[in-house]
Tab-separated table of C-alpha atoms in Angstrom:
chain	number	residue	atom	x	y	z
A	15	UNK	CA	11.006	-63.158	-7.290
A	16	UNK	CA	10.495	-62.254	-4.133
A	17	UNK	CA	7.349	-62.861	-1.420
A	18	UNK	CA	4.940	-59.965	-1.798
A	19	UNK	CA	3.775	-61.003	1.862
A	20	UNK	CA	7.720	-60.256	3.107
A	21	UNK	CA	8.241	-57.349	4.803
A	22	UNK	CA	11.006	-55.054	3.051
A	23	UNK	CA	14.449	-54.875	3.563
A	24	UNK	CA	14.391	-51.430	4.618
A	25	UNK	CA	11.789	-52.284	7.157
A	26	UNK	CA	13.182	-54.678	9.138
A	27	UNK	CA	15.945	-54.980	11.827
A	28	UNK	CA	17.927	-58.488	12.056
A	29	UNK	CA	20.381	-59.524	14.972
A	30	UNK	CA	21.649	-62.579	16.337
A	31	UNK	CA	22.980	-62.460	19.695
A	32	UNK	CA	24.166	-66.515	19.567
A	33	UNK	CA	26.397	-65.629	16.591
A	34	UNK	CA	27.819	-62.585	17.840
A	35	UNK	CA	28.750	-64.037	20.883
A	36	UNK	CA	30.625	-67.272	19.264
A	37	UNK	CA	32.566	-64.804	17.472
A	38	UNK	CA	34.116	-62.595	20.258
A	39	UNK	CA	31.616	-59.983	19.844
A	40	UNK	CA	31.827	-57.389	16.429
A	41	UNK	CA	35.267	-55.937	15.927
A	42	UNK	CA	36.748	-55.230	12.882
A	43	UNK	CA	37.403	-58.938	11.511
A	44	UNK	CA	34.105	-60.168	12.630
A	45	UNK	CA	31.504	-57.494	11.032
A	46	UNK	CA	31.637	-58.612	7.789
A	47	UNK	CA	31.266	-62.101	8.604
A	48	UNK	CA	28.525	-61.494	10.994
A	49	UNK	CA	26.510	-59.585	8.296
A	50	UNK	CA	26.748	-62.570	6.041
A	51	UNK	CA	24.030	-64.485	8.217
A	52	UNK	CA	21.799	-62.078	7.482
A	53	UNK	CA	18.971	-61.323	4.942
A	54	UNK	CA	20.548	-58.549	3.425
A	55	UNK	CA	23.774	-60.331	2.234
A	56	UNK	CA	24.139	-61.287	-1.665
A	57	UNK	CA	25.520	-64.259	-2.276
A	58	UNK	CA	26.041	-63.543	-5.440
A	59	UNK	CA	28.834	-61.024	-4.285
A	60	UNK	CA	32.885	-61.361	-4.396
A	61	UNK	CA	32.727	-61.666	-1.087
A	62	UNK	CA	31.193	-65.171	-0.873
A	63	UNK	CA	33.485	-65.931	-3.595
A	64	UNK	CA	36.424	-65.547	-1.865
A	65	UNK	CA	35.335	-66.702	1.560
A	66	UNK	CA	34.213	-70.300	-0.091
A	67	UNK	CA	37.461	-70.582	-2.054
A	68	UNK	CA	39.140	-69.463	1.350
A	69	UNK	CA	37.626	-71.984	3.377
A	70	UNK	CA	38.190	-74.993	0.933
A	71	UNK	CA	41.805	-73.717	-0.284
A	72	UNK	CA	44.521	-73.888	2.727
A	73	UNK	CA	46.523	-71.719	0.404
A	74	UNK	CA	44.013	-69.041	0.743
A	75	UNK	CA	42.865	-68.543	4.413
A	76	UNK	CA	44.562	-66.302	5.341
A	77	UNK	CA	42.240	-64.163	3.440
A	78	UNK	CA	39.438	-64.255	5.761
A	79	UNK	CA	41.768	-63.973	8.332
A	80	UNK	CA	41.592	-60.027	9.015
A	81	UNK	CA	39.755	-57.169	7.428
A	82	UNK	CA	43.025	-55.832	5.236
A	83	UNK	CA	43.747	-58.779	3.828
A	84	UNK	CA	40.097	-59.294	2.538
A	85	UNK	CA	39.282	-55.909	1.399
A	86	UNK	CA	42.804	-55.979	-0.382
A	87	UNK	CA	41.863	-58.776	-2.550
A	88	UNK	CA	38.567	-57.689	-3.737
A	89	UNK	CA	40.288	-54.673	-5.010
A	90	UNK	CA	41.784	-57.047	-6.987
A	91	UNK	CA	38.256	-58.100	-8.605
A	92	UNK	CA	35.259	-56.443	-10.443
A	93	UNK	CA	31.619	-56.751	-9.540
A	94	UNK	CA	29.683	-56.665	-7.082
A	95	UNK	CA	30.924	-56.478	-3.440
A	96	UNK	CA	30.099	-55.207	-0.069
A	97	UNK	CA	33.147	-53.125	1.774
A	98	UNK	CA	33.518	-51.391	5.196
A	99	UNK	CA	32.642	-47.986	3.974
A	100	UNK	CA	33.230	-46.687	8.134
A	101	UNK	CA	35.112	-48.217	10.879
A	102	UNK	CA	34.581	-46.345	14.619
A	103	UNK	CA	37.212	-48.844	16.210
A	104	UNK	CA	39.652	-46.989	13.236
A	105	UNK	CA	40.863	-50.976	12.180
A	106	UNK	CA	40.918	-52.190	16.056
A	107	UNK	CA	43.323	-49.343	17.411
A	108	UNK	CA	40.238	-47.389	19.572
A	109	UNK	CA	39.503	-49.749	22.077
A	110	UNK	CA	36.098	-47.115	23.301
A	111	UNK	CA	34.014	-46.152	19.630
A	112	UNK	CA	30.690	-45.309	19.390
A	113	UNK	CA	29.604	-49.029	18.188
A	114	UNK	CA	28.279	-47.736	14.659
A	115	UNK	CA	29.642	-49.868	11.332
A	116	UNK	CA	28.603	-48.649	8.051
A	117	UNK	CA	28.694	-51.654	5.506
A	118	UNK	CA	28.755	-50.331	1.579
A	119	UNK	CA	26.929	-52.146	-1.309
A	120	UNK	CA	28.661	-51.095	-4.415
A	121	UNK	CA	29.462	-52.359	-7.925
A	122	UNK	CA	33.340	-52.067	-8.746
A	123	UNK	CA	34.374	-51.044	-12.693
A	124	UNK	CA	38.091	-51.864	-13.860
A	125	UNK	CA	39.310	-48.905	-15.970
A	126	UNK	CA	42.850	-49.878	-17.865
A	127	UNK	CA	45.220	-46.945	-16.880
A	128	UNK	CA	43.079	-45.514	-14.385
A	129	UNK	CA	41.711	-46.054	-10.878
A	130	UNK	CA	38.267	-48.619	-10.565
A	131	UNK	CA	34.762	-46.927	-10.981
A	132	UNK	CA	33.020	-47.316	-7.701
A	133	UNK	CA	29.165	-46.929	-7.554
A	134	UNK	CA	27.480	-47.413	-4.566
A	135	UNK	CA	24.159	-49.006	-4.197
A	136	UNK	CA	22.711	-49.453	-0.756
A	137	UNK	CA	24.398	-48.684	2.721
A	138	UNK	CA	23.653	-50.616	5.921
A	139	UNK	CA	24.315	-49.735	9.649
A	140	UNK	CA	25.517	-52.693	12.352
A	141	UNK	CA	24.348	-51.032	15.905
A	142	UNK	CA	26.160	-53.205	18.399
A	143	UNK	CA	24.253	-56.645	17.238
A	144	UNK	CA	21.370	-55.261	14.827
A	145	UNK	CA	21.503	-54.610	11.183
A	146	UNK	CA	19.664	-51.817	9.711
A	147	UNK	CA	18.988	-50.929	5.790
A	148	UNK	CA	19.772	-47.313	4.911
A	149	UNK	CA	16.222	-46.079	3.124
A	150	UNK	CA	16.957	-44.369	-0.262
A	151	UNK	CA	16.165	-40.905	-0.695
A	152	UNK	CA	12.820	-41.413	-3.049
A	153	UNK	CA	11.501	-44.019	-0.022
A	154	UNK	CA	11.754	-40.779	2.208
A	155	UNK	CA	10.096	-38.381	0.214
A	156	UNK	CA	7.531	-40.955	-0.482
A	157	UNK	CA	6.756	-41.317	3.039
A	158	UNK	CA	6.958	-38.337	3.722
A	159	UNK	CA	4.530	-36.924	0.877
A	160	UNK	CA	1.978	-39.851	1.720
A	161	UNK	CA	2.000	-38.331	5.036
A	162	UNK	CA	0.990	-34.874	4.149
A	163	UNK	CA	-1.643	-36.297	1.340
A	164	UNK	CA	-3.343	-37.823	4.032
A	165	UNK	CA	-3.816	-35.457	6.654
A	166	UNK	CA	-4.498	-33.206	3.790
A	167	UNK	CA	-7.328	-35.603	3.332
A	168	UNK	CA	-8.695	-35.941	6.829
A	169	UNK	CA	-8.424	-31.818	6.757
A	170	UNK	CA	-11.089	-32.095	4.008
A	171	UNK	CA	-13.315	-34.553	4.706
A	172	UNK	CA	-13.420	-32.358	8.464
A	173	UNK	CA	-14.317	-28.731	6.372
A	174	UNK	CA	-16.563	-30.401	3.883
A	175	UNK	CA	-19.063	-30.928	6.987
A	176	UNK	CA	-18.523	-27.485	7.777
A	177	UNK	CA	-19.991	-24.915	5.857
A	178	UNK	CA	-23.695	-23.564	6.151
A	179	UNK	CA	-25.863	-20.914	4.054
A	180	UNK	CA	-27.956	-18.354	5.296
A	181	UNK	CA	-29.549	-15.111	3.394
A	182	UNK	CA	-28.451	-12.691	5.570
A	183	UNK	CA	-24.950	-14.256	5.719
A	184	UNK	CA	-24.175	-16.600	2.650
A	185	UNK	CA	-21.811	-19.335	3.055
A	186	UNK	CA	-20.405	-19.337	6.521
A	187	UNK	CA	-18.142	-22.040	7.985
A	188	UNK	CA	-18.454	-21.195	11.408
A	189	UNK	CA	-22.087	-20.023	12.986
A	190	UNK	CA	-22.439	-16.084	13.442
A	191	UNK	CA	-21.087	-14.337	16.148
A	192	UNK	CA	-23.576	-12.547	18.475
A	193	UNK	CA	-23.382	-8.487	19.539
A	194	UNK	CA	-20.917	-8.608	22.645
A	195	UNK	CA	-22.419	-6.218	25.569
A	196	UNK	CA	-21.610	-5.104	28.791
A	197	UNK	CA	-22.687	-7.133	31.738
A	198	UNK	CA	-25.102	-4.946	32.771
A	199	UNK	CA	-27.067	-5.599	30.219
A	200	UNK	CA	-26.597	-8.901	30.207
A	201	UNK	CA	-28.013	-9.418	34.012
A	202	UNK	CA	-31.418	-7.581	32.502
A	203	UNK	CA	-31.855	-9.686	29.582
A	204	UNK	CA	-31.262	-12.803	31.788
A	205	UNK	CA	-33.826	-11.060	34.499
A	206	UNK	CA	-36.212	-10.089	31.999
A	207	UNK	CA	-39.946	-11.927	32.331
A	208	UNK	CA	-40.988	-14.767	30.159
A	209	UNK	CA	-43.221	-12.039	28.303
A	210	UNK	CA	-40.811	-10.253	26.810
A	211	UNK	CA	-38.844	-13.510	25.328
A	212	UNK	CA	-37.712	-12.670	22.291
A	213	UNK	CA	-38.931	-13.935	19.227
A	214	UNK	CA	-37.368	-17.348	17.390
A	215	UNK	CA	-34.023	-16.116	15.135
A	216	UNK	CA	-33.306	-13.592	17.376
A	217	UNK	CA	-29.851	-12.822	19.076
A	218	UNK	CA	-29.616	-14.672	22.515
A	219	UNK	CA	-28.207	-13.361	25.645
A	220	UNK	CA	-24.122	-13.825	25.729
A	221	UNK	CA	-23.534	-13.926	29.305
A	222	UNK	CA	-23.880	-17.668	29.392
A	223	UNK	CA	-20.515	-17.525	27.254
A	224	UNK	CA	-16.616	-17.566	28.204
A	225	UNK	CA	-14.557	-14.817	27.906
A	226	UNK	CA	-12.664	-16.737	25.401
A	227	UNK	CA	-15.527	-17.589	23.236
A	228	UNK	CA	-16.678	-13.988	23.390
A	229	UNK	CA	-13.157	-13.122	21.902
A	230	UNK	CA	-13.353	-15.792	19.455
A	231	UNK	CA	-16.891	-14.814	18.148
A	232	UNK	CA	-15.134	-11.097	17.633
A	233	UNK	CA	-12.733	-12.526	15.487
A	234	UNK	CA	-14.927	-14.301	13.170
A	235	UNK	CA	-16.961	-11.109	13.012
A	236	UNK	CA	-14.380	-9.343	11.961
A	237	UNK	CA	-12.947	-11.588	9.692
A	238	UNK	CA	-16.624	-11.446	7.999
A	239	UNK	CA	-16.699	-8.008	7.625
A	240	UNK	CA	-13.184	-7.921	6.080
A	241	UNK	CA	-13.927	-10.886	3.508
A	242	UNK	CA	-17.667	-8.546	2.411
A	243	UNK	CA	-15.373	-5.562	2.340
A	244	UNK	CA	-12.943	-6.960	-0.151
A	245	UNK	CA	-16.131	-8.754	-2.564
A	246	UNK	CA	-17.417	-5.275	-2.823
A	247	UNK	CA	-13.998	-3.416	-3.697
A	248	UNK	CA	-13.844	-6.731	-6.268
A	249	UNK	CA	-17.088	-5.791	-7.185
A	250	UNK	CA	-17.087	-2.120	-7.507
A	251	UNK	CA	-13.683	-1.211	-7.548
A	252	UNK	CA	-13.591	-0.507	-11.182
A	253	UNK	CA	-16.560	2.105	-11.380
A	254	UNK	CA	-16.175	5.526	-11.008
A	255	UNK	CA	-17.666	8.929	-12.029
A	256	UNK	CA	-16.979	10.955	-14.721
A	257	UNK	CA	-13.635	13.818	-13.909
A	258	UNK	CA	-16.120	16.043	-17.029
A	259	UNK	CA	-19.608	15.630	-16.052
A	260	UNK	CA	-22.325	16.510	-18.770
A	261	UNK	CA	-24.745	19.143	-18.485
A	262	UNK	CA	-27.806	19.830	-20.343
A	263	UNK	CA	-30.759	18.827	-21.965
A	264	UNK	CA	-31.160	15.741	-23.948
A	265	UNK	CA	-29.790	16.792	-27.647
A	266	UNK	CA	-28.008	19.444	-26.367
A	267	UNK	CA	-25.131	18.217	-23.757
A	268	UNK	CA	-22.322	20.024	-22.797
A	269	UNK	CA	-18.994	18.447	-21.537
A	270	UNK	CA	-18.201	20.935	-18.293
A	271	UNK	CA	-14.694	22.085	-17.463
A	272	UNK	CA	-12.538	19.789	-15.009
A	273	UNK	CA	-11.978	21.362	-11.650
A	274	UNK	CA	-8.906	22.923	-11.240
A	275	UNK	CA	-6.064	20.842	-9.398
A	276	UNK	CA	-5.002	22.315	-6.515
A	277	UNK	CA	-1.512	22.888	-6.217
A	278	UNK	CA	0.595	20.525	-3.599
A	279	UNK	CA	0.813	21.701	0.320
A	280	UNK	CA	4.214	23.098	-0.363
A	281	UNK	CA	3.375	25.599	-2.675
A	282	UNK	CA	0.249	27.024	-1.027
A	283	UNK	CA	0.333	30.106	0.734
A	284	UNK	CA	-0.653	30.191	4.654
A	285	UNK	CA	-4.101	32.602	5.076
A	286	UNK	CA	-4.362	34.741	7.978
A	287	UNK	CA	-6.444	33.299	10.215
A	288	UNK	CA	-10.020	34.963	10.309
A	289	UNK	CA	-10.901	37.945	12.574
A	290	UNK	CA	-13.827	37.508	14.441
A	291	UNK	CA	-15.995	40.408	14.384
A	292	UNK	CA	-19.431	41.086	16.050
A	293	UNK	CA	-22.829	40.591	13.663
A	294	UNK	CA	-23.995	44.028	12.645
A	295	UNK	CA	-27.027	45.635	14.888
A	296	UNK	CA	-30.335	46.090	12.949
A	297	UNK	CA	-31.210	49.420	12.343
A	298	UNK	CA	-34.942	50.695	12.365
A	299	UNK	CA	-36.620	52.671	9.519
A	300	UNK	CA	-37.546	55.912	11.239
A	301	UNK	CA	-37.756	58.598	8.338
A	302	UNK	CA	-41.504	57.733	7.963
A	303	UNK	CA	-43.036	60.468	4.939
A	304	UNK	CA	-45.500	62.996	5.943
A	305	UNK	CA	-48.856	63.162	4.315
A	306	UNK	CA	-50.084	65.215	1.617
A	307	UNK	CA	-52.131	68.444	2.530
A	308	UNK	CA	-54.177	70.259	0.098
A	309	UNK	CA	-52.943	73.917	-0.654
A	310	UNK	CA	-54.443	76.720	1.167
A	311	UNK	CA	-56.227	79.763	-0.290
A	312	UNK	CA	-53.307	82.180	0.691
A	313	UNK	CA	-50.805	79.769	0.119
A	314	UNK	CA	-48.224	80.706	-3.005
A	315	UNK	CA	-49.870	79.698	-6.180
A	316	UNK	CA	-47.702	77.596	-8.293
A	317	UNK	CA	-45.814	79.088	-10.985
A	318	UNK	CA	-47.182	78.255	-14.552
A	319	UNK	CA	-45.693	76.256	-17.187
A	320	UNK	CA	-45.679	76.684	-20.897
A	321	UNK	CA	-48.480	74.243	-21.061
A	322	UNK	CA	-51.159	76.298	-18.815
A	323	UNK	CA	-50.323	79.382	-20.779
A	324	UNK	CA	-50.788	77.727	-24.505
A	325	UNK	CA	-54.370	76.248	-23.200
A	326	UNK	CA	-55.550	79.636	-21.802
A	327	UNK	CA	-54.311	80.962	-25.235
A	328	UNK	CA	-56.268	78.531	-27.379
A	329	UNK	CA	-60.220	79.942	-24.979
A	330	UNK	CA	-61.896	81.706	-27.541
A	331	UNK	CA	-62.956	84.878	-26.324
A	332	UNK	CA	-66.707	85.813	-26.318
A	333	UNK	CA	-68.014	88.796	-28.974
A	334	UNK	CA	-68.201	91.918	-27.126
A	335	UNK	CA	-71.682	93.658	-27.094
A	336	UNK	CA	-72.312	97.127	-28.447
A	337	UNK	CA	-73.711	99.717	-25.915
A	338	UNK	CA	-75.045	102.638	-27.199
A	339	UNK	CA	-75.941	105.966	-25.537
A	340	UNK	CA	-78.446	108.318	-26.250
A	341	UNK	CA	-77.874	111.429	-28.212
């Protein structure tokens, strides 16, 4: 088991200059030996299997002799086994390469009748003298998730501080934004007398501010009037009035007509455009009636009517008296 306190392997960066140098510097027979000094050799592998039966077995040493002849005889074998997976010296011939070995950890399968079942495990990179581990892809996206996950926490713990309530504006993160004016105004509030100081919550003066924080305050303004805009179309958006309003009395309602759709733009007739004519002058009353004047005595009598004659004919006449004369 190994140390907890140990750093891991994919954290660390071994080299040893001494060892390197004893061995003619790393070429293409001396990389795999060099990486057996370090920590992230098995020695469990083929690999130190054949190099201690090489070294004790005369017949054998020749194996550790070049790169070809050692790689050749762990094809031979099954298990596991580290193998130069890339060579930038392309097996000694480029005398100039970039310097960059890439050592294989892999697990070789015999298959009878077909060719060995390879699967790689870890990959390691020799940089001129230094070893370096290969992370695997879940150590990445580890790191890299533990990265977000905590600036998404210091992002929180910033905004949590942040917001404040008032009445007149509810939760705010940011304090309100005073009325921008011109600077005119601005040099008479800031001249004005200590009598007319204006009263505690009122808006102060903004000429004491930047340009930019003007322009900033404006944005947050706006961005408040937007956000109260959209909670009362959330709010209200659903109501609306009746398209067939009711009319009447209580008991006696009547469901009016809709209004008439008017047809689309393209089917509408142009009207002539409206003559304009001169208001109509007021005319004066002048045929005033005369007054009545009472008939004169030689004036023409009226003529008489039915009526007049039947009510002289109803007048009973008086008797007539008898006159007599003497004899």
């Amino acid at each position: 088991m190994a140390n907890p306190k140990e750093p891991l392997l994919d954290e660390i960066q071994w080299k040893a200059p001494p060892l390197a140098m004893s061995m003619g510097g790393i070429t293409t027979n001396t990389v795999l030996p060099y990486f057996y000094e370090s920590p992230f050799f098995d020695a469990t592998s083929n690999n130190a299997t054949i190099t201690t039966q090489a070294t004790h077995n005369p017949a054998l040493f020749y194996l550790i002799q070049t790169r070809e002849a050692f790689e050749g005889r762990l094809r031979t074998m099954q298990g596991l086994e580290f193998a130069v997976a890339h060579d930038p010296s392309d097996k000694g011939t480029k005398v100039e390469n970039s310097g960059v070995w890439v050592i294989r950890k892999q697990n070789r399968r015999k298959r009878p009748g077909q060719e060995d079942e390879i699967i790689p495990l870890n990959s390691y990179y020799v940089v001129g003298e230094n070893i370096y581990m290969a992370s695997s892809l879940g150590n990445i996206l580890g790191a890299r998730l533990l990265t977000m996950v905590s600036s998404l926490s210091k992002a929180i713990e910033t905004a949590a501080a942040l917001p404040s309530f008032t009445p007149a504006l509810g939760h705010t993160y940011l304090p309100p934004a005073p009325k921008t004016g011109n600077s005119a105004v601005n040099m008479q509030m800031s001249q004005t007398s200590k009598e007319s100081t204006p009263m505690p919550g009122t808006q102060e003066s903004t000429s004491t501010k930047p340009p930019s924080q003007l322009l900033l305050d404006q944005d947050l303004q706006s961005t408040q009037l937007i956000r109260s805009s959209l909670n009362l179309s959330l709010r209200y958006g659903s109501e609306y009035m009746d398209d067939n309003p009711l009319v009447g009395e209580p008991g006696s309602f009547i469901i009016t007509k809709s209004r008439e759709v008017p047809p689309p733009a393209s089917q509408q007739k142009p009207r002539p455009a409206p003559i304009a004519t001169r208001a109509p002058t007021p005319q004066v009353k002048t045929d005033i009636p005369e007054p009545k004047r009472k008939p004169s005595m030689g004036a023409e009598k009226s003529p008489t009517t039915p009526s007049t004659k039947e009510k002289k004919a109803r007048r009973k006449s008086r008797p007539a008296t008898s006159v007599t004369t003497p004899e």
